[in-house]
Coordinates of C-alpha atoms in Angstrom, one line a residue:
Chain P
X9 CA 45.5 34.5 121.7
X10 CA 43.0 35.6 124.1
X11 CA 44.1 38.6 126.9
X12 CA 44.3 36.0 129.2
X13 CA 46.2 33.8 127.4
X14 CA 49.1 36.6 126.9
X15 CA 49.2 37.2 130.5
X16 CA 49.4 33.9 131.6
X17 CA 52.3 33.3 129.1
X18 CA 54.2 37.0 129.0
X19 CA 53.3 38.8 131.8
X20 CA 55.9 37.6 134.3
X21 CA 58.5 39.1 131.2
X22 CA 56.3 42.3 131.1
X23 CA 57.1 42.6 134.7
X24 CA 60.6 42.3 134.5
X25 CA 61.1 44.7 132.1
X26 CA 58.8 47.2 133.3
X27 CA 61.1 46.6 136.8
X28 CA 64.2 47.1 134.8
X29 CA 63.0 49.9 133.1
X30 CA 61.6 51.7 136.2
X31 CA 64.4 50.3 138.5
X32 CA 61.5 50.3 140.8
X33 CA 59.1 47.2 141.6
X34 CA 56.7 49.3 143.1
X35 CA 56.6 52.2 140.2
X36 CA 56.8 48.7 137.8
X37 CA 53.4 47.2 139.1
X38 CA 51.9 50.5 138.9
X39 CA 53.1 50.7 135.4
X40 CA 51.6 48.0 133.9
X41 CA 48.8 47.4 135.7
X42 CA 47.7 51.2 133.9
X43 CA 49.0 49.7 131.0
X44 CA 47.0 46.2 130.8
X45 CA 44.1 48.4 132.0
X46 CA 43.9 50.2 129.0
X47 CA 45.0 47.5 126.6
X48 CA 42.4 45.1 127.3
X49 CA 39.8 46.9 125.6
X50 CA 41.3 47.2 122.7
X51 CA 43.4 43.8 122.4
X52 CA 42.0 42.5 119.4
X53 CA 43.7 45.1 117.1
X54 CA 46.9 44.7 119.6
X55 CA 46.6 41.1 119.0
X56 CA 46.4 41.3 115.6
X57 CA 49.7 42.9 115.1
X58 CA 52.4 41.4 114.6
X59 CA 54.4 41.4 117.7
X60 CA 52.2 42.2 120.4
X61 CA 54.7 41.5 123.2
X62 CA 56.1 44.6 121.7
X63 CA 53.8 47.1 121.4
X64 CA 52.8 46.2 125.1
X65 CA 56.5 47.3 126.0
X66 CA 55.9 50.1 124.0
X67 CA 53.4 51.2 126.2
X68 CA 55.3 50.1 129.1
X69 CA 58.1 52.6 128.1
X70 CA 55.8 55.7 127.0
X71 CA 53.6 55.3 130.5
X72 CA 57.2 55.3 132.4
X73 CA 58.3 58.4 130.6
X74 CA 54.7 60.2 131.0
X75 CA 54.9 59.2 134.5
X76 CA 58.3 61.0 135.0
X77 CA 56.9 64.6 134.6
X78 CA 54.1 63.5 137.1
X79 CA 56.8 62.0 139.1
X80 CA 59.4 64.9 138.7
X81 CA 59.7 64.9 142.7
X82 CA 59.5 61.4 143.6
X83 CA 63.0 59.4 143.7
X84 CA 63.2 55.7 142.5
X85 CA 62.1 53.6 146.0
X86 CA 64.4 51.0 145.0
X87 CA 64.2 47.8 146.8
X88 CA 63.6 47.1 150.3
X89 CA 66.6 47.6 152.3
X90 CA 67.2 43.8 152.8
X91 CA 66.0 42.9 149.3
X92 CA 69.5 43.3 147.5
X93 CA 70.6 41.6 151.1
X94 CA 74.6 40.4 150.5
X95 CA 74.0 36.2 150.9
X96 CA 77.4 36.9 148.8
X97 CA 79.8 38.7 150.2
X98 CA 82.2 39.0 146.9
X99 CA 83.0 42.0 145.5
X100 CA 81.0 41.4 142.7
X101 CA 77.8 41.1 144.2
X102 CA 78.7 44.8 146.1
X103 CA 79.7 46.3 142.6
X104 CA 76.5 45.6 141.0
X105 CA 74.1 46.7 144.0
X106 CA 76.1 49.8 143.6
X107 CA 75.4 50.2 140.2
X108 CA 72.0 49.5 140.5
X109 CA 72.1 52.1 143.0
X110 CA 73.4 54.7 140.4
X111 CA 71.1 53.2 137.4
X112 CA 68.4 54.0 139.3
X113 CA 69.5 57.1 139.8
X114 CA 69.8 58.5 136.1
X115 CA 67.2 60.3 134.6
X116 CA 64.4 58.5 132.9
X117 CA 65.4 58.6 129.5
X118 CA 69.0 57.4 130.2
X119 CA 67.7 54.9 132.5
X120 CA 65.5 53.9 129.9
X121 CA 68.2 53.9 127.0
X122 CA 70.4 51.6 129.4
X123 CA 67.7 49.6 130.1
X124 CA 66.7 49.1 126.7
X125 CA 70.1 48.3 125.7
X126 CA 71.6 46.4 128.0
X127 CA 68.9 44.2 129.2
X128 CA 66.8 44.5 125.5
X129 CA 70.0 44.3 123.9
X130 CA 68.2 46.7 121.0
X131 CA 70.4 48.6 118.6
X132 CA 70.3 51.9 118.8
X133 CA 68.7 52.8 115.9
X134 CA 65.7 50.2 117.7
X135 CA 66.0 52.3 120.5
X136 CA 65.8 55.4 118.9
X137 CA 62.7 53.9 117.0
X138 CA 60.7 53.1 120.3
X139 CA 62.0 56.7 122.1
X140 CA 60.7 58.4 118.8
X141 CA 64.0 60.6 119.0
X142 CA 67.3 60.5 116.9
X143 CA 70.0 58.2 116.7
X144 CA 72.2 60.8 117.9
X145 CA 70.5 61.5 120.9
X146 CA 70.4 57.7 121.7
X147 CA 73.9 57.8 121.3
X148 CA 74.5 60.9 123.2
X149 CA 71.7 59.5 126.2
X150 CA 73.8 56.8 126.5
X151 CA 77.2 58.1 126.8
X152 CA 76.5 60.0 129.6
X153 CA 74.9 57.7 131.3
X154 CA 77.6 55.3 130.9
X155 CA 80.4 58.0 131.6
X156 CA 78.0 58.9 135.1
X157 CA 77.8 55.0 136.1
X158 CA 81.6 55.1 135.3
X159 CA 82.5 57.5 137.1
X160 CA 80.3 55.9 140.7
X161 CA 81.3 53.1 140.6
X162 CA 85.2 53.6 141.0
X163 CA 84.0 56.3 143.3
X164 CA 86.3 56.0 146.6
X165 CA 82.6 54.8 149.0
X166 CA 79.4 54.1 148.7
X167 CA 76.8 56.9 149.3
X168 CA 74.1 56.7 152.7
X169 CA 71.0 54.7 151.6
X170 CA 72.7 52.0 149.2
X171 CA 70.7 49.2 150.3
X172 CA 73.1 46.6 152.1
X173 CA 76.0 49.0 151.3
X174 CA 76.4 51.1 154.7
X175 CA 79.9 51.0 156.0
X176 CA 81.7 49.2 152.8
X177 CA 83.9 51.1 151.0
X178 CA 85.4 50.2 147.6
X179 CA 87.1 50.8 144.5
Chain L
X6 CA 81.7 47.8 132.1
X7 CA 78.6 46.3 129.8
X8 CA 78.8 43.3 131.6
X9 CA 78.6 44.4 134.6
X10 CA 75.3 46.8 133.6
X11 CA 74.1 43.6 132.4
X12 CA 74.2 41.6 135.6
X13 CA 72.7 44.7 137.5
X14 CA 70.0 44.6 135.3
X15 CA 69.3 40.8 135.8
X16 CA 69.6 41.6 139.6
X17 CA 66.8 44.2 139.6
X18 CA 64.8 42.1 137.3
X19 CA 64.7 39.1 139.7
X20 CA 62.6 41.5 141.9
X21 CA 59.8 42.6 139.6
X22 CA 56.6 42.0 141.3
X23 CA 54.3 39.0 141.5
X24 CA 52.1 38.4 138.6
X25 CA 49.5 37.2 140.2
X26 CA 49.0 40.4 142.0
X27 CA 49.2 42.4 138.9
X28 CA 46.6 40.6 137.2
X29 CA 44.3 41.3 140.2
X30 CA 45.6 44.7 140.5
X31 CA 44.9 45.3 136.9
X32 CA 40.6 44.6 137.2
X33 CA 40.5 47.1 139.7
X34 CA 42.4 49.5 137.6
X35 CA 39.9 48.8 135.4
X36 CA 37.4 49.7 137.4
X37 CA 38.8 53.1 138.6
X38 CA 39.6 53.9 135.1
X39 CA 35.6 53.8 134.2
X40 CA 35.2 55.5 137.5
X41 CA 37.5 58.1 137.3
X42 CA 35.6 59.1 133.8
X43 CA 32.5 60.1 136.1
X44 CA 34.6 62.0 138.4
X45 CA 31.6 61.5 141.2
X46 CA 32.1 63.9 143.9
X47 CA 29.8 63.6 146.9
X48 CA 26.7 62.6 147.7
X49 CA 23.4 64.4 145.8
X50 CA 20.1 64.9 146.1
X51 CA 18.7 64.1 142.9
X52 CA 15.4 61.6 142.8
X53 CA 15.7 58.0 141.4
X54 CA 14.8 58.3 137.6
X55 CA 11.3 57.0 136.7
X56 CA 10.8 56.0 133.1
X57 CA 8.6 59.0 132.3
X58 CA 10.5 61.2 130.0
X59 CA 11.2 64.6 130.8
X60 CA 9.9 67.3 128.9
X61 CA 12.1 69.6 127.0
X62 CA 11.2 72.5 125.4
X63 CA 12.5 73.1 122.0
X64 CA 13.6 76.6 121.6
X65 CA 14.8 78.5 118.7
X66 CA 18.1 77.8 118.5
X67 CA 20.4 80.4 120.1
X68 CA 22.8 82.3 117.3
X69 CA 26.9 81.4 118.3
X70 CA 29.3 84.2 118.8
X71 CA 31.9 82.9 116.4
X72 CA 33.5 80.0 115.7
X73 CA 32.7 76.4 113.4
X74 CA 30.3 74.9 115.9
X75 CA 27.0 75.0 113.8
X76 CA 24.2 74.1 114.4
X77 CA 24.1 72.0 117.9
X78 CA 23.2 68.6 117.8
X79 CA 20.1 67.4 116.8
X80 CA 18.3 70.5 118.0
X81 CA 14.5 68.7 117.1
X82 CA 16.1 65.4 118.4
X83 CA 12.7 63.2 119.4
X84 CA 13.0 60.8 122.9
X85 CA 12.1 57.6 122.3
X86 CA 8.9 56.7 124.3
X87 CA 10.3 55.4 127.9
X88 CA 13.5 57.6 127.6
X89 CA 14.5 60.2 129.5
X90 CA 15.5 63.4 127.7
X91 CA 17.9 65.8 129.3
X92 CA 18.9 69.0 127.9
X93 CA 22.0 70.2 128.2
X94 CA 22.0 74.0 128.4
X95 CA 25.9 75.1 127.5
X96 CA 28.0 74.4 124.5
X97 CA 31.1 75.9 123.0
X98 CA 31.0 77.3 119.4
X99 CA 34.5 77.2 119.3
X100 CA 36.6 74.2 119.4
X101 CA 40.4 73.1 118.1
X102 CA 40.6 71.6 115.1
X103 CA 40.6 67.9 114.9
X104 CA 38.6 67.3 117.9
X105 CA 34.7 65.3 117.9
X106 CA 32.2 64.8 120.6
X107 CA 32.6 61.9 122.7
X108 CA 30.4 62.0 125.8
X109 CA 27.5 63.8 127.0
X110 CA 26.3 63.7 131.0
X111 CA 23.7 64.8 133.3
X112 CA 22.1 64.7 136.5
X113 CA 18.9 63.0 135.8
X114 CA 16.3 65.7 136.9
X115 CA 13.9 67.8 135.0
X116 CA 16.5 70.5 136.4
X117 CA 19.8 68.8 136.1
X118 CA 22.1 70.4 139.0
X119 CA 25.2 69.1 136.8
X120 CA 25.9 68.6 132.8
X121 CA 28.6 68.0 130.5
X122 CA 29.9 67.2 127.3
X123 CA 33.2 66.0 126.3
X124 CA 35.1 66.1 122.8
X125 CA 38.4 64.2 121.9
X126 CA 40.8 64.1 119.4
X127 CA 41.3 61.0 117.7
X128 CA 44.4 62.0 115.7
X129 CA 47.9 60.6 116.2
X130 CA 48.9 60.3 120.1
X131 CA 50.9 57.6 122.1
X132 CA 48.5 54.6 122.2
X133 CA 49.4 54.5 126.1
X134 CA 48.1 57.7 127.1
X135 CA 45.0 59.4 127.2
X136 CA 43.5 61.3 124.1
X137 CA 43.4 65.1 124.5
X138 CA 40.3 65.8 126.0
X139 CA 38.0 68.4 126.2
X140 CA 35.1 69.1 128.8
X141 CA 32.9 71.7 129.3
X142 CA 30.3 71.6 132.1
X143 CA 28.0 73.6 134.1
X144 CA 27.0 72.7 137.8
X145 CA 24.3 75.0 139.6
X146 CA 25.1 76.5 142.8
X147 CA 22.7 74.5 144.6
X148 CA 24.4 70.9 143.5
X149 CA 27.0 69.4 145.2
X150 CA 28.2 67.3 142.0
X151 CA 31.4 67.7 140.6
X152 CA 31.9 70.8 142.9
X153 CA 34.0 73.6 142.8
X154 CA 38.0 73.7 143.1
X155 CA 38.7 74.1 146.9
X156 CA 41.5 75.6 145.9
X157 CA 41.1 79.2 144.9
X158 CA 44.9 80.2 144.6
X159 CA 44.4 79.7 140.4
X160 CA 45.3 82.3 138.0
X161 CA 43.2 85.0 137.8
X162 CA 41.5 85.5 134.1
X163 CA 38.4 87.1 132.8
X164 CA 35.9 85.5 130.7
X165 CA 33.9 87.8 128.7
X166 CA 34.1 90.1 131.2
X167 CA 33.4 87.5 134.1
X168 CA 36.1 86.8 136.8
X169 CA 37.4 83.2 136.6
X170 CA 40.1 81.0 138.0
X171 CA 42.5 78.9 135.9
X172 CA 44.8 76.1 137.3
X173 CA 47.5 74.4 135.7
X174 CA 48.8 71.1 136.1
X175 CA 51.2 69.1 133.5
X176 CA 48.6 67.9 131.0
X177 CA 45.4 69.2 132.8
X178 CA 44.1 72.8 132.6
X179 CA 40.8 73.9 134.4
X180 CA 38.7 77.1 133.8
X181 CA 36.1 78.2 136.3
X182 CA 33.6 81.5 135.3
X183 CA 30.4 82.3 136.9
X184 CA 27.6 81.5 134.4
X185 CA 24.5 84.0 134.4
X186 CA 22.1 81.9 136.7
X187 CA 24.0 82.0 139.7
X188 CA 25.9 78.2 138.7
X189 CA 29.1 78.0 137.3
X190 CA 30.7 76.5 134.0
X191 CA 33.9 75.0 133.5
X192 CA 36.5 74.6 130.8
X193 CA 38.7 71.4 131.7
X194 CA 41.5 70.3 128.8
X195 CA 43.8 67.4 129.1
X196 CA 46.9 67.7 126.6
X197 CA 45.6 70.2 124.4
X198 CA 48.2 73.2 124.0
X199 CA 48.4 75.8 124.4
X200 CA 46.1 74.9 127.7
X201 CA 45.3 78.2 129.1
X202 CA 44.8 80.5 126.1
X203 CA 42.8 77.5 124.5
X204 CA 40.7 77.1 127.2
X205 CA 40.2 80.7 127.5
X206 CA 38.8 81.0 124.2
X207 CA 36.9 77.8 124.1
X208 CA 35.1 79.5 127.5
X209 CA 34.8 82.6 125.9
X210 CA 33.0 81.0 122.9
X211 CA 30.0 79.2 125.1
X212 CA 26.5 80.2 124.7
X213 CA 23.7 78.6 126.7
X214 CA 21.0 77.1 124.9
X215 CA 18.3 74.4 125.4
X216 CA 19.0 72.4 122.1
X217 CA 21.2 70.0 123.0
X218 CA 19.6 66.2 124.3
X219 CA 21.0 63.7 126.0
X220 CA 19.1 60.6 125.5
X221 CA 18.8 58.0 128.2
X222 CA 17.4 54.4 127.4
X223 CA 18.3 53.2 131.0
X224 CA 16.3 53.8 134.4
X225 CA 16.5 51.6 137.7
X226 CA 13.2 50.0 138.1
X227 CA 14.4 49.1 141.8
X228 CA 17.2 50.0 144.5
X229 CA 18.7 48.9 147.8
X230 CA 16.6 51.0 150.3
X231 CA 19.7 52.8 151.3
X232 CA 20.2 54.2 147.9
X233 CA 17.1 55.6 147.1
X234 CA 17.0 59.2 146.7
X235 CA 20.7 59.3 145.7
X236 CA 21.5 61.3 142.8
X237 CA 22.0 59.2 139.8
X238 CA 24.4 60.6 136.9
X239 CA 22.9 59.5 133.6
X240 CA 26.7 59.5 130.7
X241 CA 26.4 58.5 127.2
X242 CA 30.1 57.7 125.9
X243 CA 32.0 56.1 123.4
X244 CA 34.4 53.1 124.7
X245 CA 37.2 55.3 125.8
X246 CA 39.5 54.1 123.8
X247 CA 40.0 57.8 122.4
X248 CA 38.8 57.3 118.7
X249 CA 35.0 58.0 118.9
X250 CA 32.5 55.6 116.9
X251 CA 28.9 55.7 116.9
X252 CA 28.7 51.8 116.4
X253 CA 30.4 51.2 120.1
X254 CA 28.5 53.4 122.7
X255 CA 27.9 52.8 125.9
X256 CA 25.2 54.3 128.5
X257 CA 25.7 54.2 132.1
X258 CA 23.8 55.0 135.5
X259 CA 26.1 55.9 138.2
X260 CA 25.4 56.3 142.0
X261 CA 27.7 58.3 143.5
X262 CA 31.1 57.1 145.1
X263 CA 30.8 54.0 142.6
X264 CA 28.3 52.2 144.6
X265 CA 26.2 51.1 141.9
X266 CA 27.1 51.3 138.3
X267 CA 25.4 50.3 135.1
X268 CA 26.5 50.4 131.9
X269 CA 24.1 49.1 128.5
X270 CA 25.1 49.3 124.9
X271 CA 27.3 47.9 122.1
X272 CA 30.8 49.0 123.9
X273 CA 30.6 46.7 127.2
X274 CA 31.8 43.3 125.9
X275 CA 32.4 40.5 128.3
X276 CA 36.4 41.7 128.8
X277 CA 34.4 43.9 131.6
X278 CA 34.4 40.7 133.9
X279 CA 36.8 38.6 135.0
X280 CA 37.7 35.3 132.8
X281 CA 37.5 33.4 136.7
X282 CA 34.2 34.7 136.8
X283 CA 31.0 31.8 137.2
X284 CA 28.1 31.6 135.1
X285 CA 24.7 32.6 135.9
X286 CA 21.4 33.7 134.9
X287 CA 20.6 37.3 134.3
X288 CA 17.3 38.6 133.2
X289 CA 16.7 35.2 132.5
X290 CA 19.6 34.9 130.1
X291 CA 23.1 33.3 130.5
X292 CA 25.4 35.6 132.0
X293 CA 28.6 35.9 134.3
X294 CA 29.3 36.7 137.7
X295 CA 32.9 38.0 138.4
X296 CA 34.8 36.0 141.4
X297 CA 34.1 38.9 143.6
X298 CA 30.9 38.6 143.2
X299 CA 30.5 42.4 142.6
X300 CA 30.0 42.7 138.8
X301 CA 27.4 41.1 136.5
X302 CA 26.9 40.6 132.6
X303 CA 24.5 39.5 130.1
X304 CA 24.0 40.3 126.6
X305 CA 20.4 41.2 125.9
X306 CA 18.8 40.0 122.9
X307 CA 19.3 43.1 120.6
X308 CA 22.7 42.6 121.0
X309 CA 23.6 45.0 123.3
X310 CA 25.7 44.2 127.1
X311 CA 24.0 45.1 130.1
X312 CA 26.8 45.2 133.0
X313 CA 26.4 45.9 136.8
X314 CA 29.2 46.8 139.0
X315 CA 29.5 47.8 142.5
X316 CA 32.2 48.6 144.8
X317 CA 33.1 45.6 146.7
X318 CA 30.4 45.4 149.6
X319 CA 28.7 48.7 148.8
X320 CA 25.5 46.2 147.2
X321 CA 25.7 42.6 148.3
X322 CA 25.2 40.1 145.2
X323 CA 21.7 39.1 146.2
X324 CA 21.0 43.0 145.7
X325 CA 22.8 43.3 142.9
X326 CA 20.9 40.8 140.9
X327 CA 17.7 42.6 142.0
X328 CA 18.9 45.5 140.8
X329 CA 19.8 43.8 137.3
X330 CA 16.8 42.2 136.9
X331 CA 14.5 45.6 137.7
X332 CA 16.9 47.8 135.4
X333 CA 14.4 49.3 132.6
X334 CA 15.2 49.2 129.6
X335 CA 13.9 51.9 126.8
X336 CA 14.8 51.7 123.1
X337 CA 17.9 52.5 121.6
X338 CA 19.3 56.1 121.9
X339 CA 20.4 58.1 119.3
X340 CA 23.7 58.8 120.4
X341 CA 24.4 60.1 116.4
X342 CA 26.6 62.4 117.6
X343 CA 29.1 60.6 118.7
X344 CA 32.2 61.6 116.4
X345 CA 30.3 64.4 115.4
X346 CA 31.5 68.5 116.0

């Protein structure tokens, strides 16, 4: 398979994960477009692995997590304000904008861990594999991210800035 | 709970951006990445390079202070007829362990205003980040290439005895120390720890010398009339891929600000334009255009690639292909020390 080839197949995927993992379309094209530029040159040895799709996430995740110390200062710019616009008013639609909201809030490597495992669906010993770190600290990454996103979202209103989210309480 | 993470997920992944604009997004990465290797600065002064080599002296090799640096490179190293030959007159005799010399790069004049060398470790690191790096340059006070730090609120160190200036910056450490002929030399390490006291001993460790070449087998035989009398920065290199190998090398001419760039050798591959490109003839041989109309490739018949890139509308096409078809050509560098100490 030819560079080209990939992208034209598995780049739009690329994209969505690095958006997921980022929780930022912005910081996501950045991401991989640094990524791509460096795996080009060497994409016959990527292409000769066996999963090539990925080591490309691979890189995805590492340049996210570099990028954090560069990007200490610099909160997630989320979407446009009319981007997550309500076409559906039910309450379900509201809950998950708010958790997005608070996702993409968590520090990197517990964004990355939920990322990884709820929209991955990786084990955690997979997930531990790719964050080079140990299973107990996936475990422990993720419980407190989960505990924090529980703890928002039955929070008693929504936060200034939620996109779409001004004036609505819930609970 | 889960569920619900789930569907936010799939709501933020609905917005991920266009991947046509990524794609496009991605060659001009490219493009910066090479740049951004150069680090031009501002405009120069140096003369366009003719094809008559430069004379350099060979002098007895100057003794180190310390360290496993020995002997410089290729201190009787003999310019092939048509090269240029510039000598590089600093070098560290003290390095880390584990690092190998990647890239050497000069000013082409018979008194180069700016040179460098750079060494990189090809050991074990993410895939997705850059190698550590090391760089040590000097830059006379008269050139305006790669000029000082602006900033002059650094630390404060001493460098055998020498007031300097270091800055910090995550990965990136910088050294600055008068040198004895009125220039200054730098120490510049990416991801190498510890930054500061490694950098201070690296600096501490240079000796100036007149032994160490870098060969260039490239020369513009013609230029827009706007470019002439730009300084040209002449950079032999590996293909950056952080694992240095004598048997993929590149040479490249650079104008500053990116306006014209031309890299020749066994690294440039045809990945360096874009699949959309068009064909054409180059030199007389089949080559490519890219869609932009700014980049052109053809493989010569020893086998190596001969790319020239420009920034968009800094050389129109019609210049570009002169400029392609005038580049001389002399034979092939040693660049033997490539992955050498």
């Amino acid at each position: 398979m030819t560079f080209d080839e990939y992208l034209t197949n598995c780049l739009p995927t690329l994209l969505r994960y690095a958006t997921v993992v980022t929780c930022d379309p912005h910081l996501a094209q950045d991401v991989v477009q640094e990524v791509l530029a460096r795996a080009q040159p060497r994409w016959q040895r990527i292409c000769a692995m066996e999963q090539p799709g990925a080591y490309l996430k691979r890189m995805v995740l590492n340049e996210f997590l570099t990028l954090r110390r560069r990007l200490a200062a610099r909160r997630p710019a989320l979407l446009p304000r009319d981007a997550l616009a309500v076409a559906d008013p039910a309450a379900a639609v509201i809950e998950r904008q708010h958790l997005l909201w608070h996702i993409a809030r968590l520090p990197p490597r517990q964004r990355a861990v939920i990322a990884l495992r709820f929209y991955e669906d990786l084990t955690d010993i997979e997930i531990a594999t790719l964050l080079e770190c140990r299973l107990g600290t996936v475990r422990s990454l993720s419980s407190r991210a989960i505990a924090t996103l529980r703890a928002s979202l039955w929070a008693q209103s929504a936060p200034v800035g939620v996109p779409g989210m001004e004036g609505l309480a819930h609970g | 709970m889960d569920d619900l993470i789930r569907a936010a997920l799939l709501d933020m992944a609905k917005h991920s951006p266009d991947a046509a604009t990524v794609r496009a997004g991605t060659n001009a990465r490219m493009r910066q990445l090479r740049q951004r290797r150069a680090v031009l600065a501002v405009a120069g002064v140096a003369a366009v390079a003719s094809a008559t080599p430069l004379v350099v002296r060979d002098r007895p090799q100057a003794g180190p202070t310390s360290g496993s640096l020995l002997p410089p490179a290729f201190p009787d190293l003999p310019v092939g007829p048509g090269n240029v030959g510039v000598a590089i007159r600093h070098h560290p005799t003290w390095l880390p362990d584990g690092f190998v010399e990647s890239a050497r790069q000069a000013v082409l004049s018979a008194q180069p205003t700016y040179t460098a060398r750079e060494w990189s470790a090809p050991g074990d690191h993410p895939e997705s980040t850059v190698a550590p790096r090391i760089s040590v340059s000097h830059q006379s006070a008269a050139s305006p290439w790669h000029p000082r730090r602006s900033d002059r609120q650094g630390k404060k160190v001493t460098v055998n005895g020498a007031d300097g200036l270091a800055w910090s910056d995550g990965d990136d450490v910088e050294l600055e120390w008068p040198s004895a002929d009125g220039g200054f030399l730098r120490v510049s390490l990416h991801a190498v720890r510890p930054g500061l006291a490694t950098a201070r001993r690296i600096a501490e460790s240079v000796v100036a010398d007149d032994v160490t070449i870098m060969e260039c087998a490239l020369a513009f035989g013609w230029l827009p009339p706007d470019l002439v009398g730009s300084a040209i920065l002449a950079r032999s290199t590996t293909d950056g891929s952080g694992r240095p190998s004598v048997s993929a090398w590149n040479q490249e001419l650079m104008l500053t600000g990116g306006r014209l760039w031309i890299m020749c050798g066994t690294a440039t591959d045809q990945w360096e334009l874009d699949s959309r490109g068009r064909a054409a003839t180059v030199r007389g041989l089949p080559g490519r255009v890219n869609p932009d109309g700014d980049e052109l490739w053809v493989r010569l018949p020893d086998g190596r690639h001969l790319l020239a890139s420009t920034q968009r509308g800094a050389v129109p096409f019609a210049r570009l292909v002169k400029v392609m078809e005038h580049i001389r050509l002399g034979p092939l560098p040693n660049v033997a020390w490539i992955g050498s100490r």
